[in-house]
Tab-separated table of C-alpha atoms in Angstrom:
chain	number	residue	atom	x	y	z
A	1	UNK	CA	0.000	0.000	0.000
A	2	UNK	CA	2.063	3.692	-1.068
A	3	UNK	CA	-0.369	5.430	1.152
A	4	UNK	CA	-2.356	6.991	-2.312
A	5	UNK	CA	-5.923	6.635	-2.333
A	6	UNK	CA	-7.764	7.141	-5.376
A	7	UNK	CA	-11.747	7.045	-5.905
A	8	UNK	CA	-13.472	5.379	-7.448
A	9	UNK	CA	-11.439	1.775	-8.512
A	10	UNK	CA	-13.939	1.538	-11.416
A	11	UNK	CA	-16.281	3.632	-13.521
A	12	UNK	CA	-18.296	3.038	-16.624
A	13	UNK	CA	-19.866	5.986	-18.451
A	14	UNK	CA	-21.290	7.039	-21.918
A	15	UNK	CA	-19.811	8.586	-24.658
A	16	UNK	CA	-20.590	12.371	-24.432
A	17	UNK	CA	-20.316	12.039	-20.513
A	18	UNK	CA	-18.019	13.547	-17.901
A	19	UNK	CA	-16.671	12.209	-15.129
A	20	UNK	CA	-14.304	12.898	-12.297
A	21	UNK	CA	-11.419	11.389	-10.655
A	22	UNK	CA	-10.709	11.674	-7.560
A	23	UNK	CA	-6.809	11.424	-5.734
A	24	UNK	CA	-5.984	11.430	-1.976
A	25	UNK	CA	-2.030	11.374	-1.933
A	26	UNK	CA	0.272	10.403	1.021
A	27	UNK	CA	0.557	12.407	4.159
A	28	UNK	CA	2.930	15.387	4.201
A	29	UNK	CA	3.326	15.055	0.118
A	30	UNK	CA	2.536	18.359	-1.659
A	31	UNK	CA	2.869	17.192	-5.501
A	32	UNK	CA	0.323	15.296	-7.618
A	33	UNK	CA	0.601	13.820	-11.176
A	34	UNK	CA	-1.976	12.126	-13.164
A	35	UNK	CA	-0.935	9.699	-15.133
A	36	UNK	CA	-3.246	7.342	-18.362
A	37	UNK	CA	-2.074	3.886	-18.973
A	38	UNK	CA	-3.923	3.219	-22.184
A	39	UNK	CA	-3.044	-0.102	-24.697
A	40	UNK	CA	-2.810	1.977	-27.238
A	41	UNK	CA	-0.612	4.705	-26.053
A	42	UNK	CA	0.886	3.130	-23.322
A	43	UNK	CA	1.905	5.167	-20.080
A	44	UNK	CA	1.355	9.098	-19.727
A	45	UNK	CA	2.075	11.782	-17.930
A	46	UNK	CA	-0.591	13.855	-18.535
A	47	UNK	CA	-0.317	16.917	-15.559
A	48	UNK	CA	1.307	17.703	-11.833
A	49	UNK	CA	0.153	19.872	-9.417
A	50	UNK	CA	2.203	20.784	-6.423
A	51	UNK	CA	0.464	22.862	-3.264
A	52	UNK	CA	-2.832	23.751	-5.030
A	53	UNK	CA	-0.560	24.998	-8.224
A	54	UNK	CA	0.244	23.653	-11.895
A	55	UNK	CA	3.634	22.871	-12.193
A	56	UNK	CA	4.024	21.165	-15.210
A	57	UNK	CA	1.526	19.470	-18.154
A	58	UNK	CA	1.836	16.837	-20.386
A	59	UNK	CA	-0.030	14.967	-23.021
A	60	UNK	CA	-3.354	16.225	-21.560
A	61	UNK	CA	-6.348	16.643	-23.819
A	62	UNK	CA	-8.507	19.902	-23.808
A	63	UNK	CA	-11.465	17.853	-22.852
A	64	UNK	CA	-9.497	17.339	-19.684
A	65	UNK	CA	-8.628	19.108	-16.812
A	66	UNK	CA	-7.206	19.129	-13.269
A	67	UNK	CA	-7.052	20.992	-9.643
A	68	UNK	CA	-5.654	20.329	-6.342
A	69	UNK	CA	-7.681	21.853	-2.997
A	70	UNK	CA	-5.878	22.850	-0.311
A	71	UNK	CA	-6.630	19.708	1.448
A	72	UNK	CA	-4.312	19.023	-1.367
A	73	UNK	CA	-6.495	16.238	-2.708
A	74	UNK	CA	-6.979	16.353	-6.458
A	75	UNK	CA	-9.624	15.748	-9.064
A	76	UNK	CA	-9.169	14.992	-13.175
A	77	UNK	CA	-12.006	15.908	-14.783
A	78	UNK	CA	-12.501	14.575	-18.109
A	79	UNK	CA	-15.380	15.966	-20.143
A	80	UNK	CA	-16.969	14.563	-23.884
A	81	UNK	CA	-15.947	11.610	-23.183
A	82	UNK	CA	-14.776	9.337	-26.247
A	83	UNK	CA	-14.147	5.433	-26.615
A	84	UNK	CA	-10.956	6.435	-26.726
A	85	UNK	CA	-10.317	7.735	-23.538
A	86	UNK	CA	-10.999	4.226	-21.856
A	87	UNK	CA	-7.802	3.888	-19.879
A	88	UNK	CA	-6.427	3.297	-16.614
A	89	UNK	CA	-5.704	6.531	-14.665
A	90	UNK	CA	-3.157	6.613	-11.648
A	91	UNK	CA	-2.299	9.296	-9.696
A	92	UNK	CA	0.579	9.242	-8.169
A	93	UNK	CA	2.379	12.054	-5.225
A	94	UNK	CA	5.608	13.174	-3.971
A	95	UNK	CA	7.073	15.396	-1.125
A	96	UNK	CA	8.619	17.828	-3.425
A	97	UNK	CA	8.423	18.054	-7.308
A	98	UNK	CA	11.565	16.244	-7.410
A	99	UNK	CA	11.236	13.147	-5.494
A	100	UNK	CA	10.463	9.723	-6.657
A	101	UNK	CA	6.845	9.167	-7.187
A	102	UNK	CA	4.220	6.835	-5.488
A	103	UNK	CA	1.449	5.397	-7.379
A	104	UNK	CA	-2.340	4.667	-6.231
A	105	UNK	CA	-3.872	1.665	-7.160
A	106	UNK	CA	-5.561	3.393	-10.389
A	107	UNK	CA	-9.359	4.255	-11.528
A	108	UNK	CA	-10.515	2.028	-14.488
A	109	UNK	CA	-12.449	3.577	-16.478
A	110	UNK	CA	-14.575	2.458	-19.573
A	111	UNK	CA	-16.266	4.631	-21.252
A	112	UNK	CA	-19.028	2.732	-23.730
B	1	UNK	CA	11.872	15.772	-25.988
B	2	UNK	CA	13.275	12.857	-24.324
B	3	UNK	CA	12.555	8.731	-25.258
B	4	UNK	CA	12.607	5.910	-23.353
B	5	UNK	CA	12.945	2.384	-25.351
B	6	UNK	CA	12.491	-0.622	-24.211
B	7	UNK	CA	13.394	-3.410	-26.846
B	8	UNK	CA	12.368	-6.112	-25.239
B	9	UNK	CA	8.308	-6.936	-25.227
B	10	UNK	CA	8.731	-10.019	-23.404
B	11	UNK	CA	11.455	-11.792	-21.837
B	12	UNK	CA	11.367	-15.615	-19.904
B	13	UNK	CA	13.911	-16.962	-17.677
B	14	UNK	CA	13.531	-20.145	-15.277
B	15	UNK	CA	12.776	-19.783	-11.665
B	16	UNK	CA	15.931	-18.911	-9.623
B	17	UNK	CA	18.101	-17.820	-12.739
B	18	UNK	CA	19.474	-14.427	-13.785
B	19	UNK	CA	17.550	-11.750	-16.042
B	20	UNK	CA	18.383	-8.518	-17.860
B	21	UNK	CA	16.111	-6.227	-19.074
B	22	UNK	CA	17.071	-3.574	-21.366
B	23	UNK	CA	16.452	0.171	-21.542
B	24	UNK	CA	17.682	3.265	-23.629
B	25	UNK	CA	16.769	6.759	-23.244
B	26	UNK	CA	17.295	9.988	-25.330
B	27	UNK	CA	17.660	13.059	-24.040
B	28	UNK	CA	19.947	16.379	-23.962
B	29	UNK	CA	19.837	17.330	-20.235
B	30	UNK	CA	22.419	16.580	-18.067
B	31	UNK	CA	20.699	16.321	-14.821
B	32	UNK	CA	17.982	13.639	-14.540
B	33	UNK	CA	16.369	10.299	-13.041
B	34	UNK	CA	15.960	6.966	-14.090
B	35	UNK	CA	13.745	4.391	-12.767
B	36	UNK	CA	12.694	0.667	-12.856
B	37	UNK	CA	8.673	0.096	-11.868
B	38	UNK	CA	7.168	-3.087	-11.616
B	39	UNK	CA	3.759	-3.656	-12.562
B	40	UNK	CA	1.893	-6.717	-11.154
B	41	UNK	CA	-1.065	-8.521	-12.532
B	42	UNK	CA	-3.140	-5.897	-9.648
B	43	UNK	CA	-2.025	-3.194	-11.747
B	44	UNK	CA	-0.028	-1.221	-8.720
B	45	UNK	CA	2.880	0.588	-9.580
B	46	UNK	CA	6.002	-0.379	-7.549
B	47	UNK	CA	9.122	1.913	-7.760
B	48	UNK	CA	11.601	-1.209	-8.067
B	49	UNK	CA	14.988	0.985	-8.347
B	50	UNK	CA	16.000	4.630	-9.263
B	51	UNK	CA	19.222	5.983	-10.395
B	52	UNK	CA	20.768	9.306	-10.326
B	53	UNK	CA	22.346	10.629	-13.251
B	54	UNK	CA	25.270	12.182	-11.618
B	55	UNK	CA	26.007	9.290	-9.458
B	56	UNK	CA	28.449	6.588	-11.185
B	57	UNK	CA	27.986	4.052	-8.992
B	58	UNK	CA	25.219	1.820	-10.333
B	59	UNK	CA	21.901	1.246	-7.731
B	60	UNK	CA	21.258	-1.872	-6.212
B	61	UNK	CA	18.107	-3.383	-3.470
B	62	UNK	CA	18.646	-7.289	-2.487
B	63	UNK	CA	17.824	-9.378	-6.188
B	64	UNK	CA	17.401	-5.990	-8.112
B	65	UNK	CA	20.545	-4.067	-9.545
B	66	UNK	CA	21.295	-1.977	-12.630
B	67	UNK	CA	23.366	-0.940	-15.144
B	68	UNK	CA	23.808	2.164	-15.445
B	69	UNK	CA	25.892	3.366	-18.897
B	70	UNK	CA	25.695	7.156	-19.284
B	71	UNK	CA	27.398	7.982	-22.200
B	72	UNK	CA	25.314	5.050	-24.101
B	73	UNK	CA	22.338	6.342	-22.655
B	74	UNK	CA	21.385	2.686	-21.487
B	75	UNK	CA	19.805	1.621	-17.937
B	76	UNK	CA	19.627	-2.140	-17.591
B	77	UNK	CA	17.854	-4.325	-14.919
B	78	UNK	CA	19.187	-7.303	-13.500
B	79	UNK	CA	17.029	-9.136	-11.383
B	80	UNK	CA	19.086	-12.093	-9.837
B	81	UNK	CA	17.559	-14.668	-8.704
B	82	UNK	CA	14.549	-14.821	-10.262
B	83	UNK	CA	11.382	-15.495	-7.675
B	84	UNK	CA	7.495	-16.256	-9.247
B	85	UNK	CA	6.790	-13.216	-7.605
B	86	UNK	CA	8.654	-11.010	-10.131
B	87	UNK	CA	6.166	-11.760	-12.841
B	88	UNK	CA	5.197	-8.685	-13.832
B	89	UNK	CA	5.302	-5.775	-16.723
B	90	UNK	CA	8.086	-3.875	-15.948
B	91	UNK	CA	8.703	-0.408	-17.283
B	92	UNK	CA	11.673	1.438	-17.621
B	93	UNK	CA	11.170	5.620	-16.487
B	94	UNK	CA	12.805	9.273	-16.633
B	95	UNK	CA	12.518	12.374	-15.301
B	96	UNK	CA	14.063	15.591	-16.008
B	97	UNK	CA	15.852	16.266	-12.888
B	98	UNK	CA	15.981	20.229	-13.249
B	99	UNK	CA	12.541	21.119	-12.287
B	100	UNK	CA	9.019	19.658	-12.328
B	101	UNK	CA	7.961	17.478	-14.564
B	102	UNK	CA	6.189	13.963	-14.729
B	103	UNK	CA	7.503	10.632	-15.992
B	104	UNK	CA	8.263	9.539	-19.184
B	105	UNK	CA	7.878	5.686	-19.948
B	106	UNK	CA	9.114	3.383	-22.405
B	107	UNK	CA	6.640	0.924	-23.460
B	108	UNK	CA	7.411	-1.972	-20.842
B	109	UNK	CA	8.703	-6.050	-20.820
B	110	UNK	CA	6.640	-8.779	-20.143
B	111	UNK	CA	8.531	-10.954	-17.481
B	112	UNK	CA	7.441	-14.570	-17.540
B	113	UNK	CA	9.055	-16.738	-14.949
B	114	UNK	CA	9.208	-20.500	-15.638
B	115	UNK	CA	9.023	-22.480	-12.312
């Protein structure tokens, strides 16, 4: 167990739907990423926030986007939802932005 | 931007033997991170091993030890041996080590272990 919760482990939607993600990360750590393990593109980076603040973006669609609360729990909120954005998203957190990352367990999600 | 390749879809080796998994990154920075995760059946992501660019002495934790080769731009992973438990996808990572940024992965190997 890292200590990373994430909510909910699975969720099936529509296309044309929106959903959102929900990450819990370790105590004391002030960085989150979001990361989409997909088969067809693999692993992801997609976006990190650290303290309630962007920090740094990756492959992230439009469609999608992110924010961390000062609880410092985040939420990935993916909107329009296509077939193609069935995946498996992790979130993972970190005491600083450069320290090695731990992963939650993941939200499946299948969008149909 | 930087590349991480993994050659090697799948790899088999019997129970108790040694296996090497390969890795080779591109990438202009200096100052960066490399890291072995496993990834079990369950789907967790376990940080196996990480290595500092600008240390030369290659990483090690009990079974688990790499190869580190900067100027080739390789990171290896030998897992000696080999348990069932290893079984996994396991996926070679960087990180740019000057500021924030996520983790870039190469596309993972399969490792089957033969009892």
């Amino acid at each position: 167990d890292s200590g990373v919760t994430q909510t909910p482990k699975h969720l099936i939607t529509a296309t044309g739907q929106r959903v959102t993600l929900r990450c819990s990360p370790r105590s004391g750590d002030l960085s989150v990423y979001w990361y989409q393990q997909s088969l067809d593109q693999g692993l992801q980076f997609l976006i990190q926030y650290y303290n309630g603040e962007e920090r740094a973006k990756g492959n992230i669609l439009e469609r999608f986007s992110a924010q961390q609360f000062p609880d410092l729990h985040s939420e990935l909120n993916l909107s329009s939802l296509e077939l193609g954005d069935s995946a498996l998203y992790f979130c993972a957190s970190s005491p600083w932005t450069d320290n090695e990352q731990f992963f939650g367990p993941g939200t499946r999600l299948t969008v149909l | 931007a930087q590349t991480v390749t993994q050659s090697q879809p799948e790899m088999s080796v019997q129970e108790a033997e040694t296996v090497t998994l390969s890795c080779t990154y591109d990438t202009s920075e200096s100052d960066y991170y490399l890291f072995w995760y496993k990834q079990p059946p369950s789907r967790q992501m376990i940080l196996v091993i990480r290595q500092e660019a600008y240390k030369q002495q290659n990483a090690t934790e009990n079974r688990f030890s790499v190869n580190f080769q900067k100027a080739a731009k390789s990171f290896s992973l030998k897992i000696s041996d080999s348990q069932l438990g290893d079984a996994a996808m396991y996926f070679c990572a960087y990180r740019f080590g000057g500021g924030a940024d996520g983790l870039t992965f190469g596309k993972g190997t399969h490792l089957i272990i033969q009892p």
